[in-house]
Coordinates of C-alpha atoms in Angstrom, one line a residue:
Chain A
X1 CA -87.8 -77.8 -9.0
X2 CA -86.9 -73.9 -8.4
X3 CA -84.4 -72.2 -10.8
X4 CA -82.9 -70.4 -8.2
X5 CA -79.8 -72.2 -6.2
X6 CA -80.3 -72.7 -2.7
X7 CA -77.6 -70.4 -1.6
X8 CA -76.8 -72.0 1.9
X9 CA -76.7 -75.6 1.2
X10 CA -73.9 -74.4 -1.6
X11 CA -71.6 -72.7 1.1
X12 CA -72.4 -75.5 3.3
X13 CA -71.0 -77.8 0.1
X14 CA -68.1 -75.1 0.1
X15 CA -67.0 -75.3 3.5
X16 CA -67.4 -79.0 3.5
X17 CA -65.0 -79.5 0.7
X18 CA -62.6 -77.1 2.3
X19 CA -62.5 -79.0 5.6
X20 CA -62.4 -82.6 3.9
X21 CA -59.5 -80.8 2.2
X22 CA -57.9 -79.9 5.4
X23 CA -58.2 -83.0 6.8
X24 CA -56.6 -84.8 4.2
X25 CA -53.3 -83.1 5.3
X26 CA -53.8 -83.4 8.9
X27 CA -50.5 -82.5 10.4
X28 CA -50.4 -79.8 8.1
X29 CA -53.8 -78.5 9.6
X30 CA -52.9 -78.6 12.7
X31 CA -49.1 -76.8 12.2
X32 CA -51.0 -74.3 10.6
X33 CA -53.3 -73.6 13.8
X34 CA -50.6 -73.7 15.8
X35 CA -48.1 -71.2 14.0
X36 CA -51.3 -69.1 13.8
X37 CA -51.7 -68.9 17.7
X38 CA -48.2 -68.6 17.9
X39 CA -48.2 -65.5 16.1
X40 CA -51.6 -64.1 18.1
X41 CA -49.6 -65.2 21.4
X42 CA -46.8 -63.2 20.9
X43 CA -48.4 -60.3 19.8
X44 CA -50.3 -60.6 23.0
X45 CA -46.8 -61.1 25.1
X46 CA -45.8 -57.5 23.2
X47 CA -48.7 -56.1 24.4
X48 CA -48.0 -57.5 28.2
X49 CA -44.7 -55.8 28.1
X50 CA -46.3 -52.5 27.2
X51 CA -48.6 -52.5 30.0
X52 CA -45.7 -53.3 32.4
X53 CA -44.4 -49.7 31.7
X54 CA -48.0 -47.9 31.4
X55 CA -51.1 -48.3 33.1
X56 CA -53.2 -47.1 29.8
X57 CA -52.6 -46.8 26.1
X58 CA -53.7 -42.9 25.7
X59 CA -54.1 -40.4 28.8
X60 CA -58.0 -40.6 30.4
X61 CA -58.6 -43.0 27.5
X62 CA -60.0 -45.9 29.7
X63 CA -58.2 -48.5 27.8
X64 CA -56.3 -49.7 30.5
X65 CA -54.9 -53.5 30.6
X66 CA -58.0 -55.8 30.7
X67 CA -60.3 -53.3 28.3
X68 CA -57.3 -53.3 25.6
X69 CA -57.4 -57.1 25.9
X70 CA -60.9 -57.1 25.0
X71 CA -60.0 -54.9 22.5
X72 CA -57.6 -57.5 20.9
X73 CA -59.9 -60.4 21.3
X74 CA -62.2 -58.3 19.1
X75 CA -59.6 -57.4 16.6
X76 CA -58.5 -61.2 16.4
X77 CA -61.9 -62.5 16.0
X78 CA -63.0 -60.3 13.4
X79 CA -59.6 -60.6 11.7
X80 CA -59.5 -64.9 11.8
X81 CA -63.1 -65.0 10.3
X82 CA -62.2 -62.7 7.4
X83 CA -59.0 -64.3 7.1
X84 CA -61.0 -68.1 7.5
X85 CA -63.8 -67.0 4.7
X86 CA -62.9 -64.4 2.6
X87 CA -59.0 -64.1 2.3
X88 CA -58.0 -67.4 0.5
X89 CA -60.9 -66.4 -2.2
X90 CA -59.9 -62.8 -2.6
X91 CA -56.4 -64.1 -3.2
X92 CA -57.5 -66.9 -6.0
X93 CA -60.0 -64.3 -7.3
X94 CA -57.2 -62.2 -8.6
X95 CA -55.7 -65.6 -9.9
X96 CA -58.9 -66.4 -11.5
X97 CA -59.0 -62.7 -13.5
X98 CA -55.2 -63.0 -14.5
X99 CA -55.4 -66.5 -15.9
X100 CA -59.0 -66.1 -16.9
X101 CA -60.7 -68.7 -15.3
X102 CA -63.2 -66.5 -14.2
X103 CA -65.1 -67.3 -17.2
X104 CA -65.7 -70.7 -15.5
X105 CA -67.3 -68.9 -12.3
X106 CA -69.7 -66.2 -14.7
X107 CA -71.0 -69.3 -16.5
X108 CA -72.1 -71.0 -13.5
X109 CA -76.2 -70.2 -12.8
X110 CA -75.4 -69.0 -9.3
X111 CA -74.5 -65.1 -8.3
X112 CA -70.5 -64.3 -9.2
X113 CA -69.9 -62.6 -6.4
X114 CA -71.1 -65.2 -4.1
X115 CA -69.4 -67.9 -5.8
X116 CA -65.9 -66.4 -5.6
X117 CA -66.4 -64.7 -2.3
X118 CA -66.9 -68.6 -0.7
X119 CA -65.5 -70.9 -2.7
X120 CA -62.7 -72.1 -0.1
X121 CA -62.8 -71.9 3.4
X122 CA -59.4 -72.0 5.5
X123 CA -60.5 -73.7 9.0
X124 CA -57.2 -73.5 10.6
X125 CA -57.5 -69.6 10.7
X126 CA -60.6 -69.9 13.0
X127 CA -58.2 -71.6 15.5
X128 CA -57.5 -67.5 16.3
X129 CA -61.3 -67.3 17.2
X130 CA -60.5 -70.0 19.8
X131 CA -58.0 -68.0 21.5
X132 CA -59.7 -64.4 21.2
X133 CA -62.5 -66.6 22.9
X134 CA -60.4 -67.4 25.9
X135 CA -58.7 -63.7 26.2
X136 CA -61.8 -62.6 25.5
X137 CA -63.4 -64.7 29.0
X138 CA -60.6 -63.8 30.6
X139 CA -60.7 -60.2 30.3
X140 CA -64.3 -59.7 30.8
X141 CA -64.1 -62.0 34.1
X142 CA -61.0 -59.4 35.4
X143 CA -63.2 -56.4 34.2
X144 CA -66.3 -57.7 36.2
X145 CA -64.4 -58.5 38.9
X146 CA -62.4 -55.8 39.8
X147 CA -62.9 -53.8 43.2
X148 CA -63.1 -50.0 41.9
X149 CA -66.5 -49.7 39.2
X150 CA -66.6 -53.3 38.4
X151 CA -67.9 -54.0 34.7
X152 CA -71.5 -55.0 34.6
X153 CA -72.5 -57.0 31.6
X154 CA -76.4 -56.5 30.6
X155 CA -78.5 -58.0 27.9
X156 CA -78.5 -55.8 25.1
X157 CA -74.2 -55.7 25.4
X158 CA -74.5 -59.4 24.9
X159 CA -77.1 -59.1 22.2
X160 CA -75.1 -55.6 20.4
X161 CA -71.5 -57.0 20.7
X162 CA -71.9 -60.7 18.4
X163 CA -74.2 -58.0 15.8
X164 CA -71.4 -55.5 15.6
X165 CA -68.7 -58.1 15.0
X166 CA -70.5 -59.1 11.9
X167 CA -71.0 -55.5 10.9
X168 CA -67.2 -55.5 11.3
X169 CA -66.5 -58.7 9.3
X170 CA -69.1 -57.1 6.6
X171 CA -67.2 -54.0 6.4
X172 CA -63.8 -55.6 5.9
X173 CA -65.2 -58.2 3.2
X174 CA -66.5 -55.0 1.4
X175 CA -63.0 -53.4 1.7
X176 CA -61.1 -56.7 0.6
X177 CA -63.6 -57.9 -2.5
X178 CA -63.3 -53.9 -3.5
X179 CA -59.5 -54.2 -3.7
X180 CA -59.4 -57.8 -5.1
X181 CA -61.9 -56.6 -7.8
X182 CA -59.9 -54.1 -8.9
X183 CA -57.2 -56.5 -10.3
X184 CA -59.9 -56.7 -13.4
X185 CA -58.2 -53.6 -14.4
X186 CA -54.8 -54.0 -13.3
X187 CA -54.6 -57.2 -14.5
X188 CA -52.9 -58.5 -12.2
X189 CA -52.7 -57.3 -8.2
X190 CA -50.3 -59.3 -6.1
X191 CA -49.6 -56.6 -3.9
X192 CA -53.3 -56.8 -2.7
X193 CA -52.5 -58.5 0.8
X194 CA -49.7 -56.4 1.5
X195 CA -52.0 -53.1 0.8
X196 CA -54.5 -55.0 3.3
X197 CA -52.3 -55.6 5.7
X198 CA -51.1 -52.3 5.6
X199 CA -54.8 -50.2 5.7
X200 CA -56.3 -52.7 8.0
X201 CA -53.2 -52.0 10.7
X202 CA -54.9 -48.8 11.3
X203 CA -57.8 -50.7 12.8
X204 CA -55.6 -52.7 15.3
X205 CA -55.6 -49.8 17.7
X206 CA -58.2 -47.9 19.6
X207 CA -59.2 -44.8 17.6
X208 CA -58.4 -42.1 20.4
X209 CA -54.5 -42.8 19.7
X210 CA -55.2 -40.7 16.1
X211 CA -54.9 -37.5 17.3
X212 CA -53.0 -33.7 16.4
X213 CA -52.3 -32.4 13.5
X214 CA -51.7 -35.4 11.4
X215 CA -54.1 -37.7 13.8
X216 CA -57.1 -35.9 13.4
X217 CA -57.6 -36.3 9.4
X218 CA -56.3 -39.9 9.8
X219 CA -59.0 -40.7 12.0
X220 CA -61.6 -38.9 10.3
X221 CA -60.7 -40.5 7.2
X222 CA -60.5 -43.9 8.4
X223 CA -63.9 -43.9 10.4
X224 CA -66.0 -41.8 7.6
X225 CA -64.4 -42.3 4.1
X226 CA -62.7 -45.9 4.8
X227 CA -64.5 -46.8 7.7
X228 CA -62.1 -49.4 8.9
X229 CA -61.5 -47.6 12.3
X230 CA -65.2 -48.7 12.9
X231 CA -64.9 -52.4 12.8
X232 CA -63.0 -53.2 16.1
X233 CA -63.6 -49.5 17.7
X234 CA -67.0 -50.1 18.0
X235 CA -67.9 -53.5 19.4
X236 CA -64.9 -53.6 21.7
X237 CA -66.0 -50.3 23.2
X238 CA -69.6 -51.5 23.5
X239 CA -68.5 -54.4 25.8
X240 CA -65.4 -52.8 27.6
X241 CA -66.3 -48.9 28.3
X242 CA -69.8 -49.0 28.0
X243 CA -70.9 -46.1 30.7
X244 CA -68.0 -43.8 28.9
X245 CA -68.9 -40.4 29.5
X246 CA -66.0 -39.0 27.7
X247 CA -67.6 -38.8 24.3
X248 CA -71.0 -40.3 23.7
X249 CA -70.4 -43.3 21.0
X250 CA -74.1 -44.0 20.4
X251 CA -73.4 -41.5 17.1
X252 CA -70.8 -43.8 16.4
X253 CA -72.9 -47.2 17.0
X254 CA -75.1 -45.9 14.5
X255 CA -72.9 -44.3 11.6
X256 CA -71.2 -48.1 12.3
X257 CA -74.9 -49.3 10.8
X258 CA -74.9 -47.0 8.2
X259 CA -71.0 -47.5 7.2
X260 CA -71.7 -51.4 7.1
X261 CA -74.7 -51.0 4.6
X262 CA -72.8 -48.5 2.4
X263 CA -70.0 -50.8 1.9
X264 CA -71.8 -53.6 0.9
X265 CA -73.7 -51.6 -1.4
X266 CA -70.6 -49.8 -2.2
X267 CA -68.3 -52.9 -2.9
X268 CA -71.2 -54.9 -4.9
X269 CA -71.3 -51.9 -7.0
X270 CA -67.6 -51.8 -7.6
X271 CA -67.2 -55.7 -8.1
X272 CA -70.4 -55.0 -10.8
X273 CA -68.9 -52.3 -12.8
X274 CA -65.2 -54.2 -12.3
X275 CA -66.8 -57.1 -14.1
X276 CA -68.3 -55.6 -16.9
X277 CA -64.8 -54.4 -17.5
X278 CA -63.4 -58.2 -17.8
X279 CA -61.9 -59.4 -21.2
X280 CA -61.5 -62.6 -20.7
X281 CA -57.7 -63.9 -20.4
X282 CA -57.7 -67.1 -22.7
X283 CA -57.7 -67.1 -26.2
Chain B
X1 CA -8.2 -64.7 -9.9
X2 CA -8.6 -62.4 -12.9
X3 CA -11.1 -65.1 -14.8
X4 CA -13.0 -65.7 -11.0
X5 CA -13.2 -61.6 -10.8
X6 CA -14.9 -61.8 -14.7
X7 CA -17.5 -64.3 -13.5
X8 CA -18.4 -62.3 -10.3
X9 CA -18.7 -59.1 -12.2
X10 CA -21.2 -61.1 -15.1
X11 CA -23.3 -62.5 -12.1
X12 CA -23.6 -59.4 -10.5
X13 CA -24.2 -57.8 -13.7
X14 CA -27.0 -60.3 -14.8
X15 CA -28.5 -59.8 -11.4
X16 CA -28.9 -56.1 -11.3
X17 CA -30.3 -56.3 -14.8
X18 CA -32.8 -58.4 -13.5
X19 CA -33.8 -56.5 -10.1
X20 CA -34.6 -53.5 -11.8
X21 CA -37.4 -54.8 -14.0
X22 CA -40.1 -53.6 -11.9
X23 CA -38.6 -50.3 -10.5
X24 CA -41.5 -48.2 -9.8
X25 CA -43.9 -51.1 -8.0
X26 CA -40.1 -51.5 -5.7
X27 CA -40.2 -47.3 -5.0
X28 CA -43.8 -47.8 -4.3
X29 CA -43.8 -50.8 -2.0
X30 CA -40.8 -49.1 -0.3
X31 CA -42.7 -46.4 0.6
X32 CA -46.1 -48.3 1.5
X33 CA -43.7 -50.4 3.9
X34 CA -43.5 -47.2 6.1
X35 CA -47.2 -47.2 6.6
X36 CA -46.5 -49.7 9.9
X37 CA -44.6 -47.3 11.3
X38 CA -47.3 -44.6 11.2
X39 CA -49.4 -46.6 13.6
X40 CA -46.5 -47.4 15.8
X41 CA -45.8 -43.2 16.1
X42 CA -48.9 -42.9 17.4
X43 CA -49.4 -46.1 19.5
X44 CA -46.1 -45.0 21.1
X45 CA -47.2 -41.5 21.7
X46 CA -50.1 -42.4 23.4
X47 CA -48.4 -44.7 25.6
X48 CA -46.0 -41.7 26.6
X49 CA -49.0 -39.5 27.2
X50 CA -50.4 -41.8 29.6
X51 CA -47.1 -42.1 31.4
X52 CA -46.0 -39.6 34.2
X53 CA -42.5 -40.0 33.1
X54 CA -40.4 -38.8 30.4
X55 CA -38.6 -41.7 29.5
X56 CA -39.4 -45.2 28.9
X57 CA -36.8 -48.0 29.5
X58 CA -34.3 -45.2 28.5
X59 CA -36.0 -44.2 25.6
X60 CA -37.5 -41.1 25.0
X61 CA -40.7 -40.5 22.8
X62 CA -38.5 -38.9 20.4
X63 CA -35.7 -41.8 20.4
X64 CA -38.8 -44.0 20.2
X65 CA -39.8 -43.2 16.5
X66 CA -36.3 -42.7 15.6
X67 CA -35.4 -46.0 17.1
X68 CA -37.9 -47.5 14.7
X69 CA -37.3 -45.5 11.8
X70 CA -33.4 -47.0 12.2
X71 CA -34.4 -50.6 12.3
X72 CA -35.8 -50.3 8.9
X73 CA -32.8 -49.4 7.8
X74 CA -30.9 -52.2 9.7
X75 CA -33.8 -54.7 8.8
X76 CA -33.4 -53.4 4.7
X77 CA -29.6 -55.1 5.3
X78 CA -30.3 -57.9 7.4
X79 CA -33.5 -59.0 6.0
X80 CA -33.2 -61.9 3.1
X81 CA -36.7 -62.7 1.8
X82 CA -36.9 -65.7 0.1
X83 CA -33.6 -67.3 0.6
X84 CA -33.8 -70.0 3.0
X85 CA -37.2 -71.1 1.0
X86 CA -35.6 -70.5 -2.2
X87 CA -32.2 -72.8 -1.6
X88 CA -34.6 -75.6 -0.1
X89 CA -36.4 -75.4 -2.8
X90 CA -33.2 -76.1 -5.0
X91 CA -32.7 -78.9 -3.1
X92 CA -36.3 -80.5 -3.6
X93 CA -36.3 -79.9 -7.3
X94 CA -32.9 -80.9 -8.3
X95 CA -31.8 -77.6 -9.5
X96 CA -28.7 -77.4 -7.0
X97 CA -27.5 -79.9 -9.3
X98 CA -26.1 -77.3 -11.9
X99 CA -23.8 -76.5 -8.7
X100 CA -22.3 -80.0 -8.1
X101 CA -21.5 -79.9 -11.9
X102 CA -20.6 -76.1 -13.0
X103 CA -17.8 -74.6 -11.3
X104 CA -19.6 -72.0 -9.0
X105 CA -20.3 -72.6 -5.4
X106 CA -23.6 -72.2 -4.5
X107 CA -23.0 -70.0 -1.5
X108 CA -20.9 -67.5 -3.3
X109 CA -23.3 -67.5 -6.1
X110 CA -26.5 -66.6 -4.3
X111 CA -23.9 -64.1 -2.0
X112 CA -23.6 -62.3 -5.0
X113 CA -27.0 -62.6 -6.2
X114 CA -28.0 -61.1 -2.5
X115 CA -25.6 -57.8 -3.0
X116 CA -27.4 -57.1 -6.8
X117 CA -30.3 -57.4 -5.1
X118 CA -29.4 -54.9 -2.3
X119 CA -27.5 -53.0 -4.2
X120 CA -31.0 -52.2 -6.5
X121 CA -33.0 -52.0 -3.3
X122 CA -31.1 -49.3 -1.9
X123 CA -30.7 -47.1 -5.0
X124 CA -34.2 -47.0 -5.7
X125 CA -35.2 -47.1 -1.8
X126 CA -32.8 -44.3 -1.2
X127 CA -35.5 -41.8 -2.2
X128 CA -38.4 -43.1 -0.1
X129 CA -36.1 -43.9 2.9
X130 CA -34.5 -40.0 2.4
X131 CA -38.3 -38.7 2.1
X132 CA -39.6 -40.2 5.4
X133 CA -36.1 -39.6 7.1
X134 CA -36.6 -35.7 6.4
X135 CA -40.3 -35.6 7.5
X136 CA -39.3 -37.2 11.1
X137 CA -36.0 -35.4 11.3
X138 CA -37.0 -33.7 14.6
X139 CA -37.7 -37.0 15.8
X140 CA -33.6 -37.1 15.9
X141 CA -31.7 -35.8 18.9
X142 CA -28.6 -37.4 18.0
X143 CA -25.3 -36.0 17.6
X144 CA -23.1 -39.1 16.8
X145 CA -19.1 -38.6 16.2
X146 CA -17.0 -40.4 14.3
X147 CA -16.4 -43.7 16.0
X148 CA -20.1 -44.2 16.2
X149 CA -20.8 -43.5 13.2
X150 CA -18.2 -46.0 11.9
X151 CA -19.5 -49.1 14.1
X152 CA -22.9 -48.2 13.1
X153 CA -21.6 -48.7 9.3
X154 CA -19.7 -51.9 10.3
X155 CA -22.9 -53.4 12.2
X156 CA -25.0 -52.8 9.0
X157 CA -22.9 -54.7 6.7
X158 CA -21.9 -57.4 9.2
X159 CA -26.0 -57.7 9.7
X160 CA -26.0 -58.2 6.1
X161 CA -23.5 -60.8 5.9
X162 CA -25.0 -62.4 9.4
X163 CA -28.2 -62.5 7.8
X164 CA -27.4 -64.1 4.8
X165 CA -25.2 -67.0 6.4
X166 CA -28.1 -67.5 8.8
X167 CA -30.9 -67.8 6.6
X168 CA -28.5 -69.5 4.1
X169 CA -28.0 -72.1 7.0
X170 CA -31.7 -73.0 7.7
X171 CA -32.2 -73.8 4.1
X172 CA -29.4 -75.7 3.5
X173 CA -31.3 -78.0 6.2
X174 CA -33.0 -79.1 3.1
X175 CA -30.9 -81.8 2.4
X176 CA -31.9 -83.2 5.5
X177 CA -35.9 -82.4 6.2
X178 CA -36.7 -81.3 2.3
X179 CA -39.4 -78.7 3.7
X180 CA -38.3 -76.2 5.6
X181 CA -41.2 -74.1 5.8
X182 CA -42.1 -74.7 9.2
X183 CA -38.5 -74.3 10.8
X184 CA -38.4 -70.8 8.9
X185 CA -41.8 -69.8 10.2
X186 CA -40.3 -70.5 13.8
X187 CA -37.2 -68.8 12.9
X188 CA -39.3 -65.6 11.4
X189 CA -41.4 -65.7 14.5
X190 CA -38.6 -65.2 16.5
X191 CA -36.6 -62.9 14.3
X192 CA -39.7 -60.7 14.2
X193 CA -40.1 -60.3 18.1
X194 CA -36.6 -60.4 19.1
X195 CA -34.5 -59.0 16.7
X196 CA -35.8 -55.5 18.3
X197 CA -37.9 -55.2 15.0
X198 CA -41.2 -54.9 17.0
X199 CA -40.0 -53.2 20.0
X200 CA -36.4 -51.8 21.5
X201 CA -34.7 -54.7 23.3
X202 CA -34.0 -52.8 26.4
X203 CA -37.7 -53.2 27.7
X204 CA -37.5 -56.5 28.1
X205 CA -37.5 -57.8 31.7
X206 CA -34.6 -60.3 32.9
X207 CA -33.9 -62.4 32.4
X208 CA -35.1 -62.6 29.4
X209 CA -33.1 -59.1 28.5
X210 CA -29.6 -61.2 29.2
X211 CA -31.1 -64.1 26.9
X212 CA -32.0 -62.0 24.0
X213 CA -29.0 -59.9 24.7
X214 CA -26.7 -63.1 23.3
X215 CA -28.6 -64.3 20.9
X216 CA -27.5 -63.4 16.8
X217 CA -30.9 -62.0 16.1
X218 CA -30.5 -58.7 17.9
X219 CA -28.1 -57.6 15.1
X220 CA -30.6 -57.6 12.6
X221 CA -32.5 -54.8 13.7
X222 CA -31.8 -53.5 17.3
X223 CA -28.3 -53.2 17.6
X224 CA -27.4 -50.9 14.4
X225 CA -30.3 -48.5 15.7
X226 CA -29.3 -48.8 19.5
X227 CA -25.3 -47.4 18.3
X228 CA -26.6 -44.8 16.7
X229 CA -29.0 -43.5 19.5
X230 CA -26.0 -44.2 22.0
X231 CA -28.1 -46.9 23.5
X232 CA -24.8 -49.0 23.8
X233 CA -22.0 -47.3 25.9
X234 CA -18.9 -45.8 23.8
X235 CA -16.9 -48.6 25.7
X236 CA -19.0 -51.9 24.9
X237 CA -18.6 -50.8 21.0
X238 CA -15.7 -53.2 20.1
X239 CA -16.5 -55.9 21.9
X240 CA -20.1 -56.2 20.6
X241 CA -19.1 -55.6 17.5
X242 CA -16.4 -58.5 18.2
X243 CA -19.4 -60.7 19.4
X244 CA -21.1 -60.3 16.0
X245 CA -18.2 -60.9 14.2
X246 CA -17.8 -64.7 15.9
X247 CA -21.6 -64.8 15.4
X248 CA -20.8 -64.2 12.1
X249 CA -17.6 -66.4 11.7
X250 CA -19.8 -69.4 13.7
X251 CA -22.6 -69.1 10.6
X252 CA -20.6 -69.0 7.8
X253 CA -18.8 -72.3 8.9
X254 CA -21.7 -73.6 9.6
X255 CA -23.4 -73.0 6.5
X256 CA -20.1 -74.3 4.8
X257 CA -20.1 -77.4 6.9
X258 CA -24.1 -77.8 6.1
X259 CA -23.2 -77.6 1.7
X260 CA -20.2 -80.0 2.3
X261 CA -22.4 -82.5 4.5
X262 CA -25.4 -81.8 2.7
X263 CA -23.9 -82.8 -0.8
X264 CA -22.6 -86.6 0.4
X265 CA -26.4 -86.6 1.1
X266 CA -28.1 -85.5 -2.1
X267 CA -29.0 -87.7 -4.9
X268 CA -30.1 -86.9 -8.1
X269 CA -31.6 -88.4 -10.7
X270 CA -32.9 -88.2 -14.1
X271 CA -32.5 -85.0 -16.2

């Protein structure tokens, strides 16, 4: 028998346990699914209203109605995965630090970051992933079947899109785990969720909208320093605006790879440093 | 009468002290709450830049930014975080017993509690609010006359009371349902989109516009902002305010009725 735990098997156990717990309260689970879908649909309503008044977001940005819906679907997919797998755990982590429960996680013969990152899965959050897939399929159908300049999806796009989705999830995960780790220093981090919401709010729109004296520095900070703008922008642009000649996005796509690796390594470093400062809360 | 005033004063003082414990965190939180507006400003700037006309549903770009800032003020009055769920929790845990035994009225006590809460909030939040409004002063191309300012203030105060009695009514449904979180969720969903918090309600196409215009939700965010921005004609100010007062009276009566009926249903056991 090997000393190394099988991480995949442990993860599957976590996922199964969470599913069993969710299925114990089936109606509650269904209500959660429906409610998160309602928020998404209301949001869609807001954008439909906006496109009632304008043909695109930003002059000559190329983000017309269906292109933007591809963007929106991408946002929902990435967020639903993050919310399903990481959000409940990050919140739990802050609580573990405050109550001293982290002692038990540290004692287990498995990587602590893995243990606290994957322990819980909120399956109901994945319902938005389904809604996003429908919206994506509809928008792509509209884009590929429009009369003028129809979109052509090539195999490279089909391959790169899910890959960049995964990169986006990794960047958001890194940011979240770093934020959660700060609660070791702060004692308690109740505003974690708020802060998270306010920061990721910037990633919900095409980066072209951040322009002007205040917008340019904002765009640069949130692209290169805290790379949340590449999370949705790169995969969405890859699919919706592949032959954009306005500015070449290839460097940005390459940077997204660097940003993903950098974020993961950075968050790992922050997490380890934070653990070193942990002084158990129990007696 | 004097004794009652003393009781109110004491309740207010206790609540004020309770709220002032975390004032630093409070001020920072208020400032952070403006962050989503930053993205909204950029979004609308991009939308207006892509349009050939200067106005959208009667709003210029500057109007739109001013609108979002003013709805923040309106929401600061009308939002009641935790009120409905708190009442439902008190019903469920039986804590509501103390209002049956003691000569204190639940709705009156919680109202004083909210007034204290809001008073502290405005005291601490004035600075961040003033700072943000000063930064954005160029967006306000308005010169409201005195009646309009008076109507604005009246709509804010009534918005506070309306928000309070509406949410209290939802919480009191807990006498029948015990758990009101899903009901509250539906309310929050509608309130978020149809109060005007998300976009000016003038943008809605018919028949939705007329429907939303008649609902009490618009007084929570849209109405005060629209008054100050001059989107409500001067001759409609009084009828509109009267309609708001009617909605307020309706929810005052409803919450009283629900509380009285609820108490007859309520049964508490044990200590």
